[in-house]
Short mmCIF file of C-alpha atoms and ligand atoms in Angstrom, two decimals:
data_model
loop_
_atom_site.label_atom_id
_atom_site.label_comp_id
_atom_site.label_asym_id
_atom_site.label_seq_id
_atom_site.Cartn_x
_atom_site.Cartn_y
_atom_site.Cartn_z
CA MET A 1 142.85 34.78 47.92
CA ALA A 2 144.63 38.01 48.59
CA GLU A 3 142.67 40.89 47.29
CA PHE A 4 144.49 44.10 46.43
CA ARG A 5 142.96 47.81 46.20
CA GLU A 6 144.00 51.30 46.33
CA GLY A 7 144.10 53.43 49.65
CA LEU A 8 144.77 57.01 49.68
CA THR A 9 145.40 59.40 52.50
CA PHE A 10 145.28 63.32 53.00
CA ASP A 11 148.27 64.01 51.05
CA ASP A 12 146.93 62.07 47.85
CA VAL A 13 144.24 64.22 47.49
CA LEU A 14 142.41 67.83 47.32
CA LEU A 15 138.99 69.24 47.60
CA VAL A 16 137.73 70.65 44.85
CA PRO A 17 136.62 74.30 45.03
CA LYS A 18 132.95 74.73 44.89
CA TYR A 19 131.04 78.05 44.62
CA SER A 20 130.35 79.55 47.68
CA ASP A 21 127.92 82.20 48.96
CA ILE A 22 130.08 82.86 52.11
CA THR A 23 131.24 86.30 52.67
CA SER A 24 132.78 85.86 56.03
CA ARG A 25 134.03 83.09 57.74
CA SER A 26 131.98 83.27 60.82
CA GLN A 27 129.03 82.61 58.44
CA THR A 28 130.21 78.85 58.99
CA ASP A 29 129.18 76.46 61.90
CA LEU A 30 131.38 73.91 63.18
CA THR A 31 129.14 72.26 65.18
CA THR A 32 129.44 68.42 64.91
CA LYS A 33 128.63 65.20 66.63
CA LEU A 34 131.21 63.43 68.68
CA SER A 35 128.92 60.42 69.50
CA ARG A 36 125.33 59.56 69.28
CA ASN A 37 124.28 62.04 72.03
CA ILE A 38 127.22 64.41 72.49
CA THR A 39 127.32 67.58 70.41
CA LEU A 40 130.72 69.68 70.16
CA ASN A 41 130.69 73.53 69.19
CA MET A 42 134.41 72.64 67.00
CA PRO A 43 135.17 68.94 66.04
CA PHE A 44 138.35 68.42 67.52
CA VAL A 45 139.35 66.03 70.30
CA SER A 46 142.75 65.82 72.10
CA ALA A 47 144.06 62.46 72.09
CA ASN A 48 144.08 59.95 75.12
CA MET A 49 147.95 60.21 75.09
CA ASP A 50 149.89 60.53 78.01
CA THR A 51 151.91 63.16 76.57
CA VAL A 52 148.69 65.19 75.42
CA THR A 53 145.42 64.95 77.60
CA GLU A 54 145.17 65.62 81.44
CA SER A 55 142.81 67.97 82.95
CA ALA A 56 144.68 71.16 81.52
CA MET A 57 144.15 69.96 78.04
CA ALA A 58 140.59 68.96 78.53
CA VAL A 59 139.72 72.24 79.97
CA ALA A 60 141.40 74.03 76.93
CA MET A 61 139.76 71.63 74.48
CA SER A 62 135.92 72.23 75.99
CA ARG A 63 136.80 75.80 76.11
CA ALA A 64 137.58 76.48 72.24
CA GLY A 65 134.45 74.00 71.72
CA GLY A 66 135.97 70.46 71.51
CA ILE A 67 136.45 67.76 74.14
CA GLY A 68 139.42 66.07 75.52
CA ILE A 69 139.94 62.36 76.57
CA ILE A 70 141.97 61.72 79.61
CA HIS A 71 144.55 58.99 79.21
CA ARG A 72 144.18 55.77 80.65
CA PHE A 73 148.04 55.47 81.82
CA LEU A 74 146.97 56.49 85.78
CA SER A 75 145.95 54.91 88.54
CA ILE A 76 141.93 54.59 88.94
CA ALA A 77 142.15 57.61 91.50
CA ASP A 78 144.65 59.84 89.74
CA GLN A 79 142.74 59.55 86.50
CA THR A 80 139.22 60.15 88.16
CA GLU A 81 140.95 63.27 90.09
CA GLU A 82 141.89 64.45 86.39
CA VAL A 83 138.38 64.27 85.58
CA LEU A 84 137.26 65.58 88.56
CA ARG A 85 139.52 68.78 88.09
CA ALA A 86 138.19 69.06 84.69
CA LYS A 87 134.41 69.44 85.53
CA ARG A 88 135.46 71.83 88.48
CA SER A 89 137.37 74.42 86.11
CA GLY A 90 135.05 76.45 84.65
CA SER A 91 131.48 75.25 86.00
CA VAL A 92 129.78 78.38 87.07
CA MET A 93 129.14 76.32 90.21
CA ILE A 94 131.35 73.95 91.60
CA GLU A 95 129.58 71.06 93.36
CA HIS A 96 131.74 69.42 95.33
CA PRO A 97 134.33 72.34 96.79
CA TYR A 98 137.19 71.17 98.28
CA THR A 99 136.74 71.60 102.09
CA ILE A 100 139.28 71.25 105.25
CA SER A 101 138.39 71.25 109.06
CA ALA A 102 139.06 74.16 111.44
CA ASP A 103 141.52 72.26 113.67
CA ARG A 104 143.85 71.62 110.71
CA THR A 105 147.24 73.51 110.66
CA VAL A 106 147.68 76.29 108.25
CA GLN A 107 150.59 74.26 106.96
CA GLU A 108 148.04 71.50 105.91
CA ALA A 109 145.89 74.05 104.51
CA ARG A 110 148.65 75.27 102.24
CA GLU A 111 149.53 71.87 101.05
CA TYR A 112 146.18 70.61 100.16
CA SER A 113 145.77 73.60 98.32
CA GLU A 114 148.67 73.56 96.45
CA ASP A 115 148.22 69.42 95.80
CA ARG A 116 144.48 70.25 94.19
CA GLN A 117 145.47 73.45 92.59
CA VAL A 118 142.96 75.88 94.36
CA SER A 119 143.03 79.06 96.03
CA GLY A 120 140.83 78.60 98.44
CA LEU A 121 139.10 76.07 100.83
CA LEU A 122 135.77 76.08 102.77
CA VAL A 123 136.15 75.37 106.57
CA LEU A 124 133.70 72.71 107.85
CA ASP A 125 132.84 71.99 111.27
CA LYS A 126 134.38 68.29 112.27
CA ASP A 127 130.93 66.86 113.70
CA THR A 128 128.09 68.74 112.04
CA GLY A 129 129.69 69.26 108.74
CA ARG A 130 128.35 73.24 108.80
CA LEU A 131 130.44 75.83 107.30
CA GLU A 132 132.51 77.95 109.92
CA GLY A 133 134.64 80.01 107.35
CA ILE A 134 136.68 80.07 104.48
CA ILE A 135 140.49 80.00 103.98
CA THR A 136 142.21 81.46 100.91
CA GLY A 137 145.72 82.41 99.74
CA ARG A 138 145.31 85.91 101.15
CA ASP A 139 145.06 84.40 105.23
CA ILE A 140 147.44 82.07 104.86
CA LEU A 141 150.48 84.01 103.06
CA PHE A 142 152.26 85.49 106.43
CA ALA A 143 150.68 83.24 108.83
CA ASP A 144 152.80 80.73 110.90
CA PRO A 145 152.29 77.16 109.48
CA ALA A 146 152.04 76.12 112.89
CA ASP A 147 148.91 77.92 113.38
CA ARG A 148 145.32 76.35 113.29
CA VAL A 149 142.98 76.99 110.41
CA ARG A 150 140.37 78.50 112.74
CA ASP A 151 142.86 81.07 114.16
CA VAL A 152 143.42 82.51 110.09
CA MET A 153 140.11 81.58 108.32
CA THR A 154 137.72 84.42 107.40
CA LYS A 155 134.81 83.59 109.64
CA ASP A 156 131.99 86.29 108.41
CA VAL A 157 131.23 84.27 104.92
CA VAL A 158 128.67 85.56 102.67
CA THR A 159 126.72 82.90 101.25
CA ALA A 160 123.84 82.20 99.00
CA GLY A 161 121.03 79.85 98.42
CA PRO A 162 121.11 76.93 95.74
CA GLY A 163 118.56 78.78 93.26
CA VAL A 164 121.36 81.47 92.74
CA GLY A 165 121.67 82.42 89.13
CA ARG A 166 124.92 83.30 87.32
CA ASP A 167 123.98 87.32 87.32
CA GLU A 168 122.74 87.32 90.54
CA ALA A 169 125.70 85.39 92.07
CA LYS A 170 128.01 88.24 90.31
CA ARG A 171 126.26 91.15 91.95
CA ILE A 172 126.35 89.09 95.29
CA LEU A 173 130.34 89.25 94.47
CA HIS A 174 130.60 92.38 93.67
CA ASP A 175 128.47 94.01 96.49
CA ASN A 176 130.79 92.15 99.21
CA ARG A 177 134.11 92.73 97.52
CA ILE A 178 134.85 88.94 97.73
CA GLU A 179 135.73 86.26 95.45
CA LYS A 180 134.31 83.10 96.26
CA LEU A 181 130.61 82.56 97.24
CA PRO A 182 129.49 79.11 99.29
CA ILE A 183 125.99 77.75 98.27
CA LEU A 184 124.30 76.25 101.32
CA ASP A 185 121.11 74.23 100.84
CA GLU A 186 117.95 74.74 103.12
CA LYS A 187 119.50 72.56 106.13
CA ASP A 188 122.42 74.73 105.91
CA THR A 189 124.84 72.36 104.52
CA VAL A 190 127.53 73.25 101.71
CA CYS A 191 126.16 72.02 98.62
CA GLY A 192 128.42 74.43 96.03
CA LEU A 193 130.64 77.18 95.14
CA VAL A 194 130.50 79.82 92.86
CA THR A 195 133.83 81.75 92.07
CA SER A 196 134.91 85.00 90.40
CA ARG A 197 137.06 83.12 88.24
CA ASP A 198 134.24 80.46 86.97
CA ILE A 199 132.12 83.49 86.17
CA ILE A 200 134.81 85.18 84.27
CA ASN A 201 135.34 81.96 82.36
CA THR A 202 132.05 81.60 81.44
CA SER A 203 131.86 85.04 79.72
CA ASP A 204 135.67 84.46 78.16
CA TYR A 205 134.54 81.09 76.33
CA PRO A 206 131.30 81.42 74.76
CA ASN A 207 131.91 78.63 72.51
CA MET A 208 132.48 76.36 75.50
CA SER A 209 131.33 72.73 75.05
CA VAL A 210 129.35 71.98 78.37
CA ASP A 211 127.35 69.29 80.10
CA GLY A 212 123.91 69.72 81.56
CA LYS A 213 124.88 71.48 84.18
CA GLY A 214 127.21 74.13 82.29
CA ARG A 215 130.66 72.06 83.13
CA PRO A 216 133.24 71.44 80.59
CA LEU A 217 132.70 68.03 78.40
CA VAL A 218 135.34 66.00 79.14
CA GLY A 219 136.29 62.33 78.56
CA ALA A 220 138.17 59.24 79.87
CA ALA A 221 139.87 56.44 78.19
CA VAL A 222 139.41 52.74 79.56
CA GLY A 223 141.50 49.48 78.21
CA VAL A 224 140.16 46.42 77.53
CA LYS A 225 141.62 44.22 80.45
CA GLY A 226 142.21 44.38 84.25
CA ASP A 227 140.54 47.14 86.00
CA PHE A 228 138.52 48.68 83.16
CA MET A 229 134.83 48.04 84.67
CA GLU A 230 136.19 49.64 88.05
CA ARG A 231 137.86 52.35 86.36
CA GLY A 232 134.77 53.14 84.08
CA GLU A 233 132.42 53.06 87.11
CA ALA A 234 134.82 55.27 88.72
CA LEU A 235 135.18 57.68 85.59
CA LEU A 236 131.35 58.01 85.24
CA GLY A 237 130.86 58.69 88.94
CA ALA A 238 133.37 61.40 88.80
CA GLY A 239 131.22 63.15 86.14
CA ALA A 240 132.86 61.56 82.82
CA ASP A 241 130.64 62.47 79.73
CA VAL A 242 132.17 59.85 77.25
CA LEU A 243 134.38 56.80 77.79
CA VAL A 244 136.42 55.44 75.07
CA VAL A 245 137.42 52.20 74.95
CA ASP A 246 141.03 52.30 74.04
CA ILE A 247 142.87 49.36 71.90
CA ALA A 248 145.21 49.43 69.07
CA HIS A 249 143.35 46.67 67.04
CA GLY A 250 139.84 47.44 68.24
CA HIS A 251 138.27 45.38 65.43
CA SER A 252 138.97 42.54 68.38
CA GLU A 253 136.95 40.10 70.51
CA ASN A 254 138.94 42.02 73.42
CA ALA A 255 137.08 45.21 71.97
CA MET A 256 133.85 43.89 71.37
CA GLY A 257 133.53 41.74 74.86
CA THR A 258 134.50 45.23 76.56
CA VAL A 259 132.10 47.52 74.74
CA ARG A 260 129.41 44.79 75.53
CA ASN A 261 130.28 44.60 79.02
CA ILE A 262 130.29 48.20 79.59
CA LYS A 263 127.13 48.98 77.80
CA LYS A 264 125.67 46.23 79.97
CA ALA A 265 126.96 47.43 83.15
CA PHE A 266 126.28 51.13 82.48
CA PRO A 267 123.14 51.14 79.53
CA ASP A 268 123.29 54.94 79.43
CA CYS A 269 126.97 55.71 79.18
CA GLU A 270 128.32 57.30 75.90
CA LEU A 271 130.78 55.04 74.64
CA ILE A 272 133.43 55.33 71.90
CA ALA A 273 135.58 52.35 70.60
CA GLY A 274 138.45 51.92 68.47
CA ASN A 275 140.56 51.81 66.75
CA VAL A 276 139.63 50.49 63.45
CA ALA A 277 140.55 50.57 59.77
CA THR A 278 137.68 49.15 58.04
CA ALA A 279 133.98 49.07 57.23
CA GLN A 280 133.51 45.88 58.66
CA GLY A 281 135.47 47.01 61.85
CA ALA A 282 132.84 49.98 62.28
CA GLN A 283 130.01 47.71 61.75
CA ASP A 284 131.05 45.03 64.29
CA LEU A 285 131.82 47.72 66.81
CA ILE A 286 128.31 49.71 66.40
CA LYS A 287 126.60 46.24 66.36
CA ALA A 288 128.53 45.48 69.86
CA GLY A 289 126.91 48.91 70.94
CA VAL A 290 129.24 51.81 70.19
CA ASP A 291 128.27 55.55 70.28
CA ALA A 292 130.89 56.60 68.08
CA VAL A 293 133.68 54.60 66.37
CA LYS A 294 137.30 55.79 66.43
CA VAL A 295 139.05 55.12 63.14
CA GLY A 296 142.78 55.18 62.09
CA VAL A 297 145.23 52.19 62.42
CA GLY A 298 148.95 53.08 62.18
CA SER A 299 148.02 56.72 60.74
CA GLY A 300 149.46 58.44 63.81
CA SER A 301 152.52 60.70 63.54
CA ILE A 302 154.43 58.55 66.16
CA CYS A 303 152.81 55.12 65.25
CA ILE A 304 155.06 52.36 63.49
CA THR A 305 152.59 49.46 63.65
CA ARG A 306 152.49 49.48 59.92
CA VAL A 307 156.44 49.03 59.93
CA ILE A 308 156.11 46.42 62.40
CA THR A 309 153.00 44.61 61.44
CA GLY A 310 152.44 45.36 57.95
CA SER A 311 149.03 46.39 58.98
CA GLY A 312 146.81 49.49 58.40
CA VAL A 313 144.56 51.39 55.79
CA PRO A 314 145.86 55.05 54.42
CA GLN A 315 143.92 57.58 56.66
CA LEU A 316 141.46 58.70 54.19
CA THR A 317 140.09 55.43 52.57
CA ALA A 318 139.74 54.13 55.92
CA VAL A 319 137.57 57.04 57.14
CA ILE A 320 135.43 56.99 53.88
CA ASP A 321 135.01 53.08 54.36
CA CYS A 322 133.91 53.54 57.97
CA ALA A 323 132.06 56.92 57.41
CA LYS A 324 129.30 54.93 54.99
CA VAL A 325 128.62 52.27 57.69
CA GLY A 326 128.74 55.31 60.54
CA ARG A 327 125.88 57.01 57.94
CA GLU A 328 123.87 53.62 57.58
CA ASN A 329 123.84 53.53 61.26
CA ASP A 330 123.64 57.23 62.27
CA VAL A 331 126.87 56.63 64.66
CA PRO A 332 129.39 59.36 64.34
CA ILE A 333 133.27 58.70 62.87
CA ILE A 334 136.12 60.22 64.72
CA SER A 335 139.14 60.35 62.43
CA ASP A 336 142.26 59.16 64.70
CA GLY A 337 146.09 60.21 63.63
CA GLY A 338 147.52 61.70 60.98
CA THR A 339 146.34 65.25 61.18
CA ARG A 340 149.01 67.74 60.49
CA THR A 341 147.22 70.58 59.22
CA SER A 342 143.72 72.44 59.30
CA GLY A 343 143.51 70.95 55.59
CA ASP A 344 143.95 67.44 56.76
CA ALA A 345 141.53 68.13 59.23
CA ALA A 346 139.23 69.55 56.58
CA LYS A 347 139.49 66.66 54.49
CA ALA A 348 138.79 64.01 56.90
CA LEU A 349 135.57 65.60 57.77
CA ALA A 350 134.59 66.04 54.21
CA ALA A 351 135.34 62.21 53.51
CA GLY A 352 132.99 61.52 56.20
CA ALA A 353 134.42 62.00 59.95
CA SER A 354 132.10 64.01 62.69
CA SER A 355 135.51 64.78 64.50
CA VAL A 356 138.94 64.75 64.43
CA MET A 357 141.20 63.44 67.40
CA VAL A 358 144.71 65.24 67.19
CA GLY A 359 147.77 63.97 69.19
CA SER A 360 150.82 65.79 67.84
CA MET A 361 149.55 69.36 66.91
CA LEU A 362 148.52 69.62 70.44
CA GLY A 363 151.73 67.80 72.16
CA GLY A 364 154.41 70.43 73.21
CA THR A 365 152.09 73.05 74.70
CA ASP A 366 151.59 74.31 78.19
CA GLU A 367 148.53 72.32 78.41
CA SER A 368 150.17 69.05 77.43
CA PRO A 369 151.53 66.84 80.57
CA GLY A 370 155.62 67.20 80.64
CA THR A 371 158.17 69.60 81.44
CA VAL A 372 160.00 71.66 78.57
CA LEU A 373 163.43 70.27 77.92
CA THR A 374 166.15 72.32 76.26
CA LYS A 375 168.39 71.13 73.23
CA ASN A 376 171.13 73.21 71.47
CA GLY A 377 169.05 76.39 72.74
CA LYS A 378 165.86 75.13 71.55
CA ARG A 379 162.80 74.29 73.70
CA PHE A 380 161.00 70.88 73.23
CA LYS A 381 158.65 68.37 75.24
CA VAL A 382 158.39 64.88 75.06
CA TYR A 383 155.72 63.20 72.55
CA ARG A 384 155.61 59.74 72.30
CA GLY A 385 153.20 56.55 71.20
CA MET A 386 151.33 54.67 73.80
CA ALA A 387 153.17 51.88 72.44
CA SER A 388 156.38 52.83 72.65
CA LEU A 389 159.25 51.38 74.49
CA ALA A 390 159.27 54.24 76.94
CA ALA A 391 155.73 54.30 77.41
CA SER A 392 155.40 50.36 77.84
CA ILE A 393 157.89 49.81 80.22
CA GLY A 394 156.74 53.29 82.13
CA ARG A 395 153.16 51.30 82.44
CA LYS A 396 155.04 48.37 83.65
CA SER A 397 156.94 50.01 86.39
CA LYS A 398 153.47 51.98 87.32
CA GLU A 399 151.72 48.96 87.51
CA THR A 400 153.87 46.63 89.52
CA GLY A 401 155.91 49.17 90.83
CA TYR A 402 159.50 48.06 89.46
CA VAL A 403 161.02 47.50 86.29
CA SER A 404 163.90 44.49 86.91
CA LEU A 405 166.88 44.93 85.23
CA ASP A 406 166.33 41.06 84.22
CA ASP A 407 163.16 42.15 82.22
CA ASP A 408 164.19 41.11 79.01
CA LEU A 409 163.32 44.20 76.57
CA ASN A 410 162.89 42.06 73.67
CA ASP A 411 159.63 40.77 75.49
CA TYR A 412 158.28 44.55 74.35
CA VAL A 413 157.84 45.09 70.42
CA ALA A 414 157.16 48.56 70.56
CA GLU A 415 154.54 50.09 68.17
CA GLY A 416 155.05 53.46 68.64
CA VAL A 417 158.11 55.97 69.19
CA GLU A 418 159.16 58.54 71.65
CA ALA A 419 160.11 61.94 70.09
CA MET A 420 160.48 65.44 70.68
CA VAL A 421 158.04 68.42 69.39
CA PRO A 422 159.14 71.85 69.20
CA TYR A 423 157.40 73.62 72.76
CA LYS A 424 154.49 75.59 71.27
CA GLY A 425 153.51 77.72 74.23
CA GLY A 426 149.52 77.78 74.53
CA VAL A 427 147.28 75.47 73.05
CA THR A 428 144.68 77.99 72.71
CA ASP A 429 145.99 79.55 69.64
CA ILE A 430 146.69 76.48 68.13
CA LEU A 431 143.08 75.53 68.10
CA LYS A 432 142.33 78.94 66.79
CA GLN A 433 144.44 78.44 63.83
CA LEU A 434 142.90 74.99 63.17
CA ALA A 435 139.19 76.15 63.46
CA GLY A 436 139.95 79.35 61.32
CA GLY A 437 141.60 77.26 58.95
CA LEU A 438 138.86 74.72 58.52
CA ARG A 439 135.85 77.33 58.25
CA SER A 440 138.02 78.32 55.33
CA GLY A 441 137.61 74.96 54.29
CA LEU A 442 133.98 74.91 54.69
CA SER A 443 133.93 77.99 52.61
CA TYR A 444 136.15 76.82 49.64
CA CYS A 445 133.49 73.61 49.61
CA GLY A 446 130.58 75.96 49.61
CA ALA A 447 129.39 74.55 52.85
CA HIS A 448 128.07 76.56 56.26
CA THR A 449 128.36 73.47 58.06
CA ILE A 450 129.96 70.17 58.18
CA PRO A 451 127.41 68.09 57.12
CA GLN A 452 126.92 70.21 53.98
CA MET A 453 130.40 70.10 53.31
CA GLN A 454 130.33 65.92 53.35
CA GLN A 455 127.72 66.87 50.71
CA ASN A 456 129.39 69.11 48.60
CA ALA A 457 132.90 67.30 49.01
CA GLU A 458 134.55 66.07 45.71
CA PHE A 459 138.00 64.92 46.19
CA VAL A 460 140.67 65.10 43.28
CA LYS A 461 143.54 62.83 43.26
CA MET A 462 146.66 64.46 42.82
CA SER A 463 150.34 63.35 41.75
CA ARG A 464 153.80 63.79 43.12
CA ALA A 465 154.14 67.21 41.04
CA GLY A 466 150.39 68.12 42.33
CA PHE A 467 151.46 67.81 45.71
CA ALA A 468 154.90 69.68 45.30
CA GLU A 469 152.91 72.27 43.98
CA SER A 470 150.40 72.55 46.89
CA ASN A 471 153.32 73.37 49.47
CA PRO A 472 155.50 76.39 49.06
CA HIS A 473 157.98 75.64 46.56
CA ASP A 474 160.73 77.73 44.24
CA VAL A 475 161.31 80.31 47.39
CA SER A 476 162.99 80.27 50.93
CA VAL A 477 160.28 80.11 53.21
CA MET A 478 161.47 82.99 55.99
P1 XMP B 501 148.87 62.24 65.36
O1 XMP B 501 149.08 62.06 64.30
O2 XMP B 501 147.61 63.27 65.95
O3 XMP B 501 148.31 60.93 66.19
O4 XMP B 501 150.08 62.46 66.63
C1 XMP B 501 147.53 60.56 67.35
C2 XMP B 501 147.31 58.82 67.44
O5 XMP B 501 148.30 58.20 67.39
C3 XMP B 501 147.45 56.83 68.09
N1 XMP B 501 148.75 56.21 68.99
C4 XMP B 501 149.47 55.66 68.43
N2 XMP B 501 149.45 54.66 67.42
N3 XMP B 501 151.56 53.41 68.05
C5 XMP B 501 150.70 53.39 67.20
O6 XMP B 501 150.31 52.84 66.03
C6 XMP B 501 151.52 54.49 69.35
O7 XMP B 501 152.54 53.91 70.02
C7 XMP B 501 150.44 54.96 69.11
N4 XMP B 501 150.16 56.18 70.15
C8 XMP B 501 149.20 56.60 69.86
C9 XMP B 501 146.60 57.22 68.85
O8 XMP B 501 145.47 56.66 67.91
C10 XMP B 501 146.54 58.82 68.88
O9 XMP B 501 145.11 59.20 68.70
#
């Protein structure tokens, strides 16, 4: 027998204000759990979508205290490279610096540095692997492209030992007026590189979420078919802190089997899976072994799953149902989709989510992949559902190398749309606004921390009139 129950979402409710002893937003603490073993300094996660998260977004997210999940619609090599890139930027010591041999040409050095987006390369002897020099933008700026690296590189390289701390490295860089400090082990082999840029970054981003080695936290998504085991292994090898099993219907044997296989092969892997929208869905994923559950079916701004399939649960109800199971099992819940404001995020967290995954709010920024388009004098970027027609066709052409004119487009049933979002500039300001709004949200709940907010939370359901009253009304907004 079909059952009927009420489901609510963010616009249906408000959080009832509670007595607060908070006198400044800085007294609130946004620390939260992403998963069983990963703590974030801010509860925002950028969505694993090809118009949202590659390395640039992941770095920005970790600097703000959150985390980015690199999407999986790339070859294994490219996705792994994005993880490596994110890990490199912002580490105090880069563990595997890019190198070149002295007999390469200036042109090759230029192309390699541009491709890897680095400003300098260490020059190693081809046979012994010993450090011979360093080549930076300054060395090659006016050099003949056909020159050999050995003829233009800086040979007299200042180095340090592996135990060098941040302050000591800073002093050496300053005393020698240099920007790059290769680290050599006892056998004189290169084992790292400290750059002035990375030292500046670590002081500029005190809230950064980092791994045990001080590198930015970064996650990466895998699917449930084809190469997911090989992909997972490569991503973990590159240093991904967490894998996300990404499937629209996460309460499925496909998702559960994938979770079990990954956990069996890589027992230490921190693993998130989703998406589900029910307590039973969360329970089954937890039983399969996940370290966090991603919640949200059809809630995303570009989703048409509910339109096409008739399935889904309004996001707030989905979060409340799943969070109950999460609490009983000590497994964090991630609210994914439908967050348009810091107020929505506050409601999702108060309802029991430990973090919030966002897509459209971060799309259209400098850090999101894609180029800026101009239409009627306004600037936009593409933001599209990963199950949209365009994304599905793009995926097929990447997998097979072609899309044939004979392909029947009716074979694709899109569950997402392709959209344009206004170009918004850098993402850092958006994240500051989100975090600031959330801190105020905590204060209105009389809470210093997110767990306190969850304890204090009392929702009031509102009418259409209440909703209208909640937004600017009877004025012309400038
Ligand atoms: P927001 O609302 O933040 O949502 O833009 C981002 C989330 O939407 C999900 N997503 C999709 N859902 N069809 C769907 O039904 C799609 O094509 C699609 N693409 C992304 C995903 O969970 C993401 O994090």
